[in-house]
mmCIF file of C-alpha atoms and ligand atoms in Angstrom:
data_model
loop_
_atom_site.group_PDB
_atom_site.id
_atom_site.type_symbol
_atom_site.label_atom_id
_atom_site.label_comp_id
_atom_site.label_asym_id
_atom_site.label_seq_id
_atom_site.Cartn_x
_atom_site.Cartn_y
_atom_site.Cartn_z
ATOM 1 C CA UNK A 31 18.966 5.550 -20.385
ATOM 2 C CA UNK A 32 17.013 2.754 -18.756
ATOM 3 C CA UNK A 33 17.024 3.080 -14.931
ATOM 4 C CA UNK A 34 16.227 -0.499 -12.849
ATOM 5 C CA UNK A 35 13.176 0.257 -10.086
ATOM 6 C CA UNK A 36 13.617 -2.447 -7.339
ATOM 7 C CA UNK A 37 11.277 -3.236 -4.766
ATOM 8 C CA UNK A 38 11.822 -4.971 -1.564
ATOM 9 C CA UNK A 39 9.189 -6.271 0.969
ATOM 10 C CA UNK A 40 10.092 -4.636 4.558
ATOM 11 C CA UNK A 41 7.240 -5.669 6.422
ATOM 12 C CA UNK A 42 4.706 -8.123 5.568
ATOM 13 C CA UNK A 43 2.440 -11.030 7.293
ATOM 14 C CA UNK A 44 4.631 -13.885 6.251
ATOM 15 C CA UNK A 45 8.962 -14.012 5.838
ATOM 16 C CA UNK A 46 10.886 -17.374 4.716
ATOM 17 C CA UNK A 47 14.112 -15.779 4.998
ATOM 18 C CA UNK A 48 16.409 -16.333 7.754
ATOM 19 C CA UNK A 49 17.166 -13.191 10.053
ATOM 20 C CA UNK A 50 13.919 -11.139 9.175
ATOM 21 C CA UNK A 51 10.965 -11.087 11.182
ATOM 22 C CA UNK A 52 7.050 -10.716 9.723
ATOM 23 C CA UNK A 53 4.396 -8.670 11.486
ATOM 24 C CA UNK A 54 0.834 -7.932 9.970
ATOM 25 C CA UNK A 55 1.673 -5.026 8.386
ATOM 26 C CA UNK A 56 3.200 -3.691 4.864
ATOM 27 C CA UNK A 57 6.206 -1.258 3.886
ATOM 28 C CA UNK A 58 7.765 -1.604 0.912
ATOM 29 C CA UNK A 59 11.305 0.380 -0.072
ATOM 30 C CA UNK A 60 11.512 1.484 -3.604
ATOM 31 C CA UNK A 61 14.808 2.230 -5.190
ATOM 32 C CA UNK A 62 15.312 4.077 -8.072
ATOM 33 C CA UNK A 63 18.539 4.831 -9.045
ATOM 34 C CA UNK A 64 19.890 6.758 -6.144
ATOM 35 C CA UNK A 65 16.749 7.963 -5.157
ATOM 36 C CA UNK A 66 14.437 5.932 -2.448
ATOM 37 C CA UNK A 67 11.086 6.076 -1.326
ATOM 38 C CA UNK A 68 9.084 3.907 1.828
ATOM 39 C CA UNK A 69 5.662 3.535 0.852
ATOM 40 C CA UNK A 70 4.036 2.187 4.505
ATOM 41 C CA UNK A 71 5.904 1.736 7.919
ATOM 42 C CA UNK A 72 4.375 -1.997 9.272
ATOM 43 C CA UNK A 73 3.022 -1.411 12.774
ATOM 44 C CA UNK A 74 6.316 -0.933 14.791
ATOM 45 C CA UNK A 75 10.252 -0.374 13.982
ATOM 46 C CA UNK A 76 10.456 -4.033 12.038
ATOM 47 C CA UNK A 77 10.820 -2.277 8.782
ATOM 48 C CA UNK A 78 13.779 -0.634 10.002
ATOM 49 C CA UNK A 79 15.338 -3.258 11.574
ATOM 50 C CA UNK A 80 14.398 -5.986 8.533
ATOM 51 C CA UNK A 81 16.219 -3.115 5.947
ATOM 52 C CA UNK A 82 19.507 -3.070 8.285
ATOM 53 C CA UNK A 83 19.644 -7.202 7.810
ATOM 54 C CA UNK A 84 18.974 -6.641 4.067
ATOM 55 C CA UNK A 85 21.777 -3.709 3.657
ATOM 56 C CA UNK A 86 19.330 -1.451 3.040
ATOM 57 C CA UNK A 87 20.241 2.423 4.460
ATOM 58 C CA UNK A 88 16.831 4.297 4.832
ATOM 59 C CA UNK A 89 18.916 7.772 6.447
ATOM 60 C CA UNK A 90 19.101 8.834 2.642
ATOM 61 C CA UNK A 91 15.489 7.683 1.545
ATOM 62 C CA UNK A 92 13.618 10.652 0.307
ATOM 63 C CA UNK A 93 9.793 10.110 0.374
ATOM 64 C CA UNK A 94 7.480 8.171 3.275
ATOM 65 C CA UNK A 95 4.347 7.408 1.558
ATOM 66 C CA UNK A 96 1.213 6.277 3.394
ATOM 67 C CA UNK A 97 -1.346 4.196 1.880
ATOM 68 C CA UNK A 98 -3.974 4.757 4.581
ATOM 69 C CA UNK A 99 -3.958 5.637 8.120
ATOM 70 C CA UNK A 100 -4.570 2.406 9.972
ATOM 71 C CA UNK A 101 -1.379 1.057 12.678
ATOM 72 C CA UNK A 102 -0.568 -1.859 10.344
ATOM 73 C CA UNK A 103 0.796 0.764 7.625
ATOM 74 C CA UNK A 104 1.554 3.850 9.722
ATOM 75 C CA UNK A 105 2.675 2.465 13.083
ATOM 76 C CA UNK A 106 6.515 2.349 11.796
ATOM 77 C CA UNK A 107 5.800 6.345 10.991
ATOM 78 C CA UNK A 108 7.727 8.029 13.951
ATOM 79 C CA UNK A 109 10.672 5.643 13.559
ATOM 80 C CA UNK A 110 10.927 6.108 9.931
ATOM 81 C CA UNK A 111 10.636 9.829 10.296
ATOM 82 C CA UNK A 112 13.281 10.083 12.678
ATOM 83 C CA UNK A 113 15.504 7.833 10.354
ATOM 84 C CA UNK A 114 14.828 9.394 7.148
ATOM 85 C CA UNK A 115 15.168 13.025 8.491
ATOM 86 C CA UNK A 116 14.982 14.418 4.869
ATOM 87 C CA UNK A 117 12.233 13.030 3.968
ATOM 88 C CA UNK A 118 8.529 13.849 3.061
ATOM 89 C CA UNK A 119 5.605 12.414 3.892
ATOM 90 C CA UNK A 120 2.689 11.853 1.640
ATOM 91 C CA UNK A 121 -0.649 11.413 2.917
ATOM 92 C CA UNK A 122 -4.029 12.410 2.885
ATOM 93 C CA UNK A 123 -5.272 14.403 5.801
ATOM 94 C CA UNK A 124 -8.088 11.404 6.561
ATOM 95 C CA UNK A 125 -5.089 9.251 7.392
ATOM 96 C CA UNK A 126 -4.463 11.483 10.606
ATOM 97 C CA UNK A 127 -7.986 10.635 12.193
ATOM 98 C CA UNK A 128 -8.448 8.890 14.939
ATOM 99 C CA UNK A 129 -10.064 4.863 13.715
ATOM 100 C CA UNK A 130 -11.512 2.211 14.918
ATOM 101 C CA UNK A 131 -12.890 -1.242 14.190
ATOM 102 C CA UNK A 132 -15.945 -2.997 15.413
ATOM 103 C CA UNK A 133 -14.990 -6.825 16.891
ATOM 104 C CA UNK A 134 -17.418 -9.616 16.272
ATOM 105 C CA UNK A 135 -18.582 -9.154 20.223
ATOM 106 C CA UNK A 136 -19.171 -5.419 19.309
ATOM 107 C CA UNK A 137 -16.605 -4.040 21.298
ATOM 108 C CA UNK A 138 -14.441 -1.620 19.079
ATOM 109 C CA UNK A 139 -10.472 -1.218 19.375
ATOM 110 C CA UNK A 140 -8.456 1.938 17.947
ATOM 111 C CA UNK A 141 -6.581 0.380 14.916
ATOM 112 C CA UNK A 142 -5.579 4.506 13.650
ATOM 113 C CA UNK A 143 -1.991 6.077 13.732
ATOM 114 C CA UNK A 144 -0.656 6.837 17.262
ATOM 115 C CA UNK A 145 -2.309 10.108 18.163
ATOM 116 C CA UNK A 146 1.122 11.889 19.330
ATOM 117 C CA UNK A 147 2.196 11.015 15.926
ATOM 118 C CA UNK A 148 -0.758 12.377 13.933
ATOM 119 C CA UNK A 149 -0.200 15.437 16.474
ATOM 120 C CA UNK A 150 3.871 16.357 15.258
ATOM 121 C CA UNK A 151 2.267 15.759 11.460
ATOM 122 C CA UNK A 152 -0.561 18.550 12.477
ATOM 123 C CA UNK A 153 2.545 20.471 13.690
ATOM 124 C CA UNK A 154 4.926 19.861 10.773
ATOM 125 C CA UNK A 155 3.022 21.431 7.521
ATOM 126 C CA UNK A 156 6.228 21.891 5.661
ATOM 127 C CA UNK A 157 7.493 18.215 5.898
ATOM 128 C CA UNK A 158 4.271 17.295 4.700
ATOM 129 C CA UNK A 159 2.220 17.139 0.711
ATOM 130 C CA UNK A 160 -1.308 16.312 0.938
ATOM 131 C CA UNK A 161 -2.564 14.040 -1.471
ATOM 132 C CA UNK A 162 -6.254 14.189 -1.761
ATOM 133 C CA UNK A 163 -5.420 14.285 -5.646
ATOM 134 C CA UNK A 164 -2.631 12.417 -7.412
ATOM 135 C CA UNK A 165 0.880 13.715 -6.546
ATOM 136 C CA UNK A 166 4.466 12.606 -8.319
ATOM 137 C CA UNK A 167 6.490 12.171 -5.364
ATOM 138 C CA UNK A 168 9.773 12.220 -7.828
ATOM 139 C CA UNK A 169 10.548 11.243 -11.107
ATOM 140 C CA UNK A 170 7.640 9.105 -12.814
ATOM 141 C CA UNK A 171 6.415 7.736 -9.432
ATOM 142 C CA UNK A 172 3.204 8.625 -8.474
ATOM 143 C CA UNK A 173 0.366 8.519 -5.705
ATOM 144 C CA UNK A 174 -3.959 7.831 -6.585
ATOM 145 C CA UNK A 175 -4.852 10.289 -3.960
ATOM 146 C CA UNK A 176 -8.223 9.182 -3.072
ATOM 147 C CA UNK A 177 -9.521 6.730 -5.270
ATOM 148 C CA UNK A 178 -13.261 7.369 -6.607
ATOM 149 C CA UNK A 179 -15.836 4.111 -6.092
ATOM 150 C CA UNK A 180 -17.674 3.214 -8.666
ATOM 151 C CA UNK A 181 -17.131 -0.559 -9.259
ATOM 152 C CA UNK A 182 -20.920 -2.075 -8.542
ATOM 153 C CA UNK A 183 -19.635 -5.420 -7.143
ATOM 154 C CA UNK A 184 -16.953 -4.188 -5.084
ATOM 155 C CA UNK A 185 -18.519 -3.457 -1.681
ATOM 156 C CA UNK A 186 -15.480 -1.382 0.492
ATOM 157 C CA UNK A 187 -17.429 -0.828 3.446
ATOM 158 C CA UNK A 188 -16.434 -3.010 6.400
ATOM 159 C CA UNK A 189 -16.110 -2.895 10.504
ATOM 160 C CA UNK A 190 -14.651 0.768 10.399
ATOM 161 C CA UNK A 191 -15.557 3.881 12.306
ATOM 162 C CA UNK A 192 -13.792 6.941 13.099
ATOM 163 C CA UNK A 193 -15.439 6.677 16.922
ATOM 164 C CA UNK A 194 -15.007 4.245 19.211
ATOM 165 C CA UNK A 195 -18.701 3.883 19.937
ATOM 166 C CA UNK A 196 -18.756 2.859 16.319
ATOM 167 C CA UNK A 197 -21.769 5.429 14.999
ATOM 168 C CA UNK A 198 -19.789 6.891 12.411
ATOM 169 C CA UNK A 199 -18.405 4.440 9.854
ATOM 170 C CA UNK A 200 -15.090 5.354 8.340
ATOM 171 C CA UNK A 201 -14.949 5.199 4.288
ATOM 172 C CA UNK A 202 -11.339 5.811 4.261
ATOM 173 C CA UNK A 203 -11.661 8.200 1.819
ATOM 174 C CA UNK A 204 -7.449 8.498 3.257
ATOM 175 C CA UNK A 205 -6.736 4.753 0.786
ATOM 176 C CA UNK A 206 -4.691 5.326 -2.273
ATOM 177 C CA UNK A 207 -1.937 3.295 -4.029
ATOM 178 C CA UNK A 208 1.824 3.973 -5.822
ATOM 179 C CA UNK A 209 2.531 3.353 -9.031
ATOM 180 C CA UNK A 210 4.838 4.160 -11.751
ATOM 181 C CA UNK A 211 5.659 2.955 -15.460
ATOM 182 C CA UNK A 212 7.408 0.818 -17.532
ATOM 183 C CA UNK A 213 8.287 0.000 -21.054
ATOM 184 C CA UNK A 214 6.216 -3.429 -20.118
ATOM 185 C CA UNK A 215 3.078 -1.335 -18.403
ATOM 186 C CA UNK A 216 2.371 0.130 -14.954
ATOM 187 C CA UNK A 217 3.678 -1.294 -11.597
ATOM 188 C CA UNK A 218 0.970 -1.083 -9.108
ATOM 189 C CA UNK A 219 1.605 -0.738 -5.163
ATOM 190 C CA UNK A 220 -1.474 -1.163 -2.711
ATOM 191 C CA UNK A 221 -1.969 -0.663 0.710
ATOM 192 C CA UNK A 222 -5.167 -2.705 1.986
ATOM 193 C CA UNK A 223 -7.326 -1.553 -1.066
ATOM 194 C CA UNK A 224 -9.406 -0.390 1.113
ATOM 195 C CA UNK A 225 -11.398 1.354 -2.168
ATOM 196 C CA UNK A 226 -11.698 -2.201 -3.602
ATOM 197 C CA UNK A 227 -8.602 -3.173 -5.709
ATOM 198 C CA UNK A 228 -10.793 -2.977 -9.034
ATOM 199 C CA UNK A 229 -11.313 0.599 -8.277
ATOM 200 C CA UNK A 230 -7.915 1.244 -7.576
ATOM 201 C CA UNK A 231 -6.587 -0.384 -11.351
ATOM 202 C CA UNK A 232 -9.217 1.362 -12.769
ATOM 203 C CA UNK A 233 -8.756 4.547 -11.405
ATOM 204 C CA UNK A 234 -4.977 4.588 -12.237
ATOM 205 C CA UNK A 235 -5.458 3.457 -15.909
ATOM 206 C CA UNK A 236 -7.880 6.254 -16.216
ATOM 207 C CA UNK A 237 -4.861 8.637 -14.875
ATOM 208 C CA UNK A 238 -2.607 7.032 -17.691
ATOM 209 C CA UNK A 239 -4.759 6.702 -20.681
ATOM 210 C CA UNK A 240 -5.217 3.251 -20.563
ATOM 211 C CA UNK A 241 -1.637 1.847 -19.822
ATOM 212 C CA UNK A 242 -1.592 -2.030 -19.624
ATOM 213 C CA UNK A 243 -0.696 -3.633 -15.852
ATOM 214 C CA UNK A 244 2.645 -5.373 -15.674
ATOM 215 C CA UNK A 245 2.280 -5.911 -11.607
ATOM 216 C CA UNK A 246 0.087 -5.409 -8.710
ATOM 217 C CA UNK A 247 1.634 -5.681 -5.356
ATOM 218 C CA UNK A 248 0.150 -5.753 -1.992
ATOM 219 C CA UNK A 249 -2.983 -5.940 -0.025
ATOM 220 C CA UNK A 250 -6.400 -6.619 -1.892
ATOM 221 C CA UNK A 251 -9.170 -6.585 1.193
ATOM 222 C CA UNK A 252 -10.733 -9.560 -0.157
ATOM 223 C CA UNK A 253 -10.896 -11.478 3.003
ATOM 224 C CA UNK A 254 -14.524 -10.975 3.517
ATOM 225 C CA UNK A 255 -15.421 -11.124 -0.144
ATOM 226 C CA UNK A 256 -18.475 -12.744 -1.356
ATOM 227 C CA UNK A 257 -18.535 -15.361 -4.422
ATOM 228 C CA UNK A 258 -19.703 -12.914 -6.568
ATOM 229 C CA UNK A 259 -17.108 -10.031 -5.371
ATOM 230 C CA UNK A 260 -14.538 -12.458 -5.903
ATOM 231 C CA UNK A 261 -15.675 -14.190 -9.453
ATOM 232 C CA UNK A 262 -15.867 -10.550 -11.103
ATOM 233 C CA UNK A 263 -12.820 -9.931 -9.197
ATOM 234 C CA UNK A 264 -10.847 -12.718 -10.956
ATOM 235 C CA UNK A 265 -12.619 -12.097 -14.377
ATOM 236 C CA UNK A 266 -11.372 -7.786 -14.396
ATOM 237 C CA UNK A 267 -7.914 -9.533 -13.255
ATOM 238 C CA UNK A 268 -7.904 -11.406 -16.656
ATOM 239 C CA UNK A 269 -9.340 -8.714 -18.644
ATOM 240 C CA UNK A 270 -6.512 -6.506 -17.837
ATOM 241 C CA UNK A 271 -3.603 -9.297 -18.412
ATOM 242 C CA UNK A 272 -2.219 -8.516 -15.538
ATOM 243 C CA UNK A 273 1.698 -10.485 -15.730
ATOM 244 C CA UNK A 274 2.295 -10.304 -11.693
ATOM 245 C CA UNK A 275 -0.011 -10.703 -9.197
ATOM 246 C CA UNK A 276 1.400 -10.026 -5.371
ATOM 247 C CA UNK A 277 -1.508 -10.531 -3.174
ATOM 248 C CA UNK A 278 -0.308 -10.072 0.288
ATOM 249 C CA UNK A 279 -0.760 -8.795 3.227
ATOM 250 C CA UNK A 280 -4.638 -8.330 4.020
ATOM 251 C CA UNK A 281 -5.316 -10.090 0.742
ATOM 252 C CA UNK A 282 -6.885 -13.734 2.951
ATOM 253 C CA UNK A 283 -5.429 -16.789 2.248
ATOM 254 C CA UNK A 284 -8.708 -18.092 0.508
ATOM 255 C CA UNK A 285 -8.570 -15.038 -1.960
ATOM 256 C CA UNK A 286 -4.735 -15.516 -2.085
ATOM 257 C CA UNK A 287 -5.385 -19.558 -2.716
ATOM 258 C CA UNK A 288 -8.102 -18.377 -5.190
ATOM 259 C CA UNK A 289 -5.502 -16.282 -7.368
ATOM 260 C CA UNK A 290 -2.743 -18.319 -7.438
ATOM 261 C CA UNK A 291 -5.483 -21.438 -8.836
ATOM 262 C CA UNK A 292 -6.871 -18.654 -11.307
ATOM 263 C CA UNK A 293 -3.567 -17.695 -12.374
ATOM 264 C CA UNK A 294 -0.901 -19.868 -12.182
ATOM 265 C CA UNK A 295 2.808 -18.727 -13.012
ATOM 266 C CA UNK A 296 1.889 -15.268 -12.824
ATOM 267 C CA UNK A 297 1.578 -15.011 -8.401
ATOM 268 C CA UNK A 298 4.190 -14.480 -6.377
ATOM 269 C CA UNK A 299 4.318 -13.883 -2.548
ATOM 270 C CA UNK A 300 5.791 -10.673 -1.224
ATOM 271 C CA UNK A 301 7.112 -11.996 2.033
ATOM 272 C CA UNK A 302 9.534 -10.635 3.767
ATOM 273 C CA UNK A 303 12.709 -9.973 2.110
ATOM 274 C CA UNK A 304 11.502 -10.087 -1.480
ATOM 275 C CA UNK A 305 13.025 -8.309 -4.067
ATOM 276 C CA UNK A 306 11.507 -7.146 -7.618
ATOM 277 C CA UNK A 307 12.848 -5.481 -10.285
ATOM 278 C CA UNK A 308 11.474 -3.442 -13.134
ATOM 279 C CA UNK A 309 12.993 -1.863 -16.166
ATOM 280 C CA UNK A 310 11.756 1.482 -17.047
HETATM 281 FE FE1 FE2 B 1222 -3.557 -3.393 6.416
HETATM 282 FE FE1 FE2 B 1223 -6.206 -1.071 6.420
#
């Protein structure tokens, strides 16, 4: 029997819907059938209070995924825990560290998950899977796991340490994305794309023998892209025929304006309050 997978934007930079509130952040609820996931938490209790205004009960959700462990994505974490008191958390253990990022004066701020959360996660092993490899957090929804680097023009590196004297940069090996399938290809959730989002599609098509994309949704790091990052960028976009493109989040509005010139009727925003829905 076919089963409906919807998505609905919890937390994200921009809303146009009366009632909700934006934050820069992500979390996305996925619903499939009467099972529910949260894959990110925004940076404070918005996602929970943006569900309630959509009718959307997370007590009963069964998975908290997290994409990486920066405070845009994982700052929602305690208050989703203590909402969804069933369910697990995904993760990879590099998500737990403590981060930083350098400022243009060179001055660093902490931008990691709050420490007394990392701590009850430490504390918790059996509420907790892991995911330095891929993982199927239920039926035909999977996570990367760390996603291996081997695009030659997408540069991840970036302002990030895991000290705040900034001497040890952070790789975020911790980055990884959802997806799942469909009888139209794979549906594609990122965090930031912190691995570079060419990477992250290649990485997962390797894990599926080559399934076509039918969607990518979320952030794409390509704010500080160069031309050429973004050219070849745009070109492995049209190679894979990718039907939905989401760019949100950390995406930048130039790359964001870029995609939506490159490929027009196939972008959509992910604001606040959006709702997809995919047949699988
Ligand atoms: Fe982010
Ligand atoms: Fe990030």
């Amino acid at each position: 029997m076919k089963e409906t997978i919807t998505i609905t934007t919890l937390v994200e930079n921009s809303v146009h819907a009366r009632g909700l509130q934006a934050e820069h952040g992500l979390s996305f609820h996925l619903q499939a059938g009467s099972r529910s996931l949260l894959f990110d938490t925004g940076q404070s209790d918005l996602f929970l209070r943006n569900a309630r205004q959509l009718h959307i009960n997370l007590a009963e959700t069964e998975a908290i995924v997290l994409s990486h462990g920066h405070n845009d994505h994982s700052g929602g974490l305690r208050t989703a825990r203590q909402t969804a008191r069933r369910a697990r958390l995904f993760l990879h253990r590099a998500a737990l560290a403590p981060k930083f990022a350098r400022n243009p004066d060179g001055s660093t701020r902490a931008i990691g998950m709050d420490a007394s959360t990392a701590k009850e996660i430490e504390s918790a092993p059996e509420e907790v899977v892991w995911t330095p490899k891929p993982v199927e957090i239920m039926e035909g929804i999977f996570v990367s796991g760390e996603i291996p680097r081997q695009t030659p023009f997408e540069d991840t590196g970036g302002p990030f340490y895991l000290d705040s004297a900034a001497t040890q940069p952070d790789t975020l090996p911790d980055d990884q994305a959802l997806f799942f399938d469909t009888a139209n290809g794979l549906v594609v959730l990122l965090g930031c794309a912190h691995s570079g989002v060419i990477n992250t599609l290649e990485y997962i098509r390797r894990l599926t023998n080559g399934r076509p994309i039918q969607a990518l949704l979320g952030g794409m790091h390509l704010a500080a892209a160069s031309h050429e990052r973004m050219e070849n960028t745009l070109a492995a976009f049209r190679r894979l025929g990718i039907r939905f493109l989401g760019p949100s989040h950390c995406t930048g509005f130039p790359a964001q304006a870029q995609l939506w010139n490159a490929f027009p009727g196939h972008c959509t925003t992910c604001a606040v309050g959006t709702t997809m829905r995919f047949l699988r």
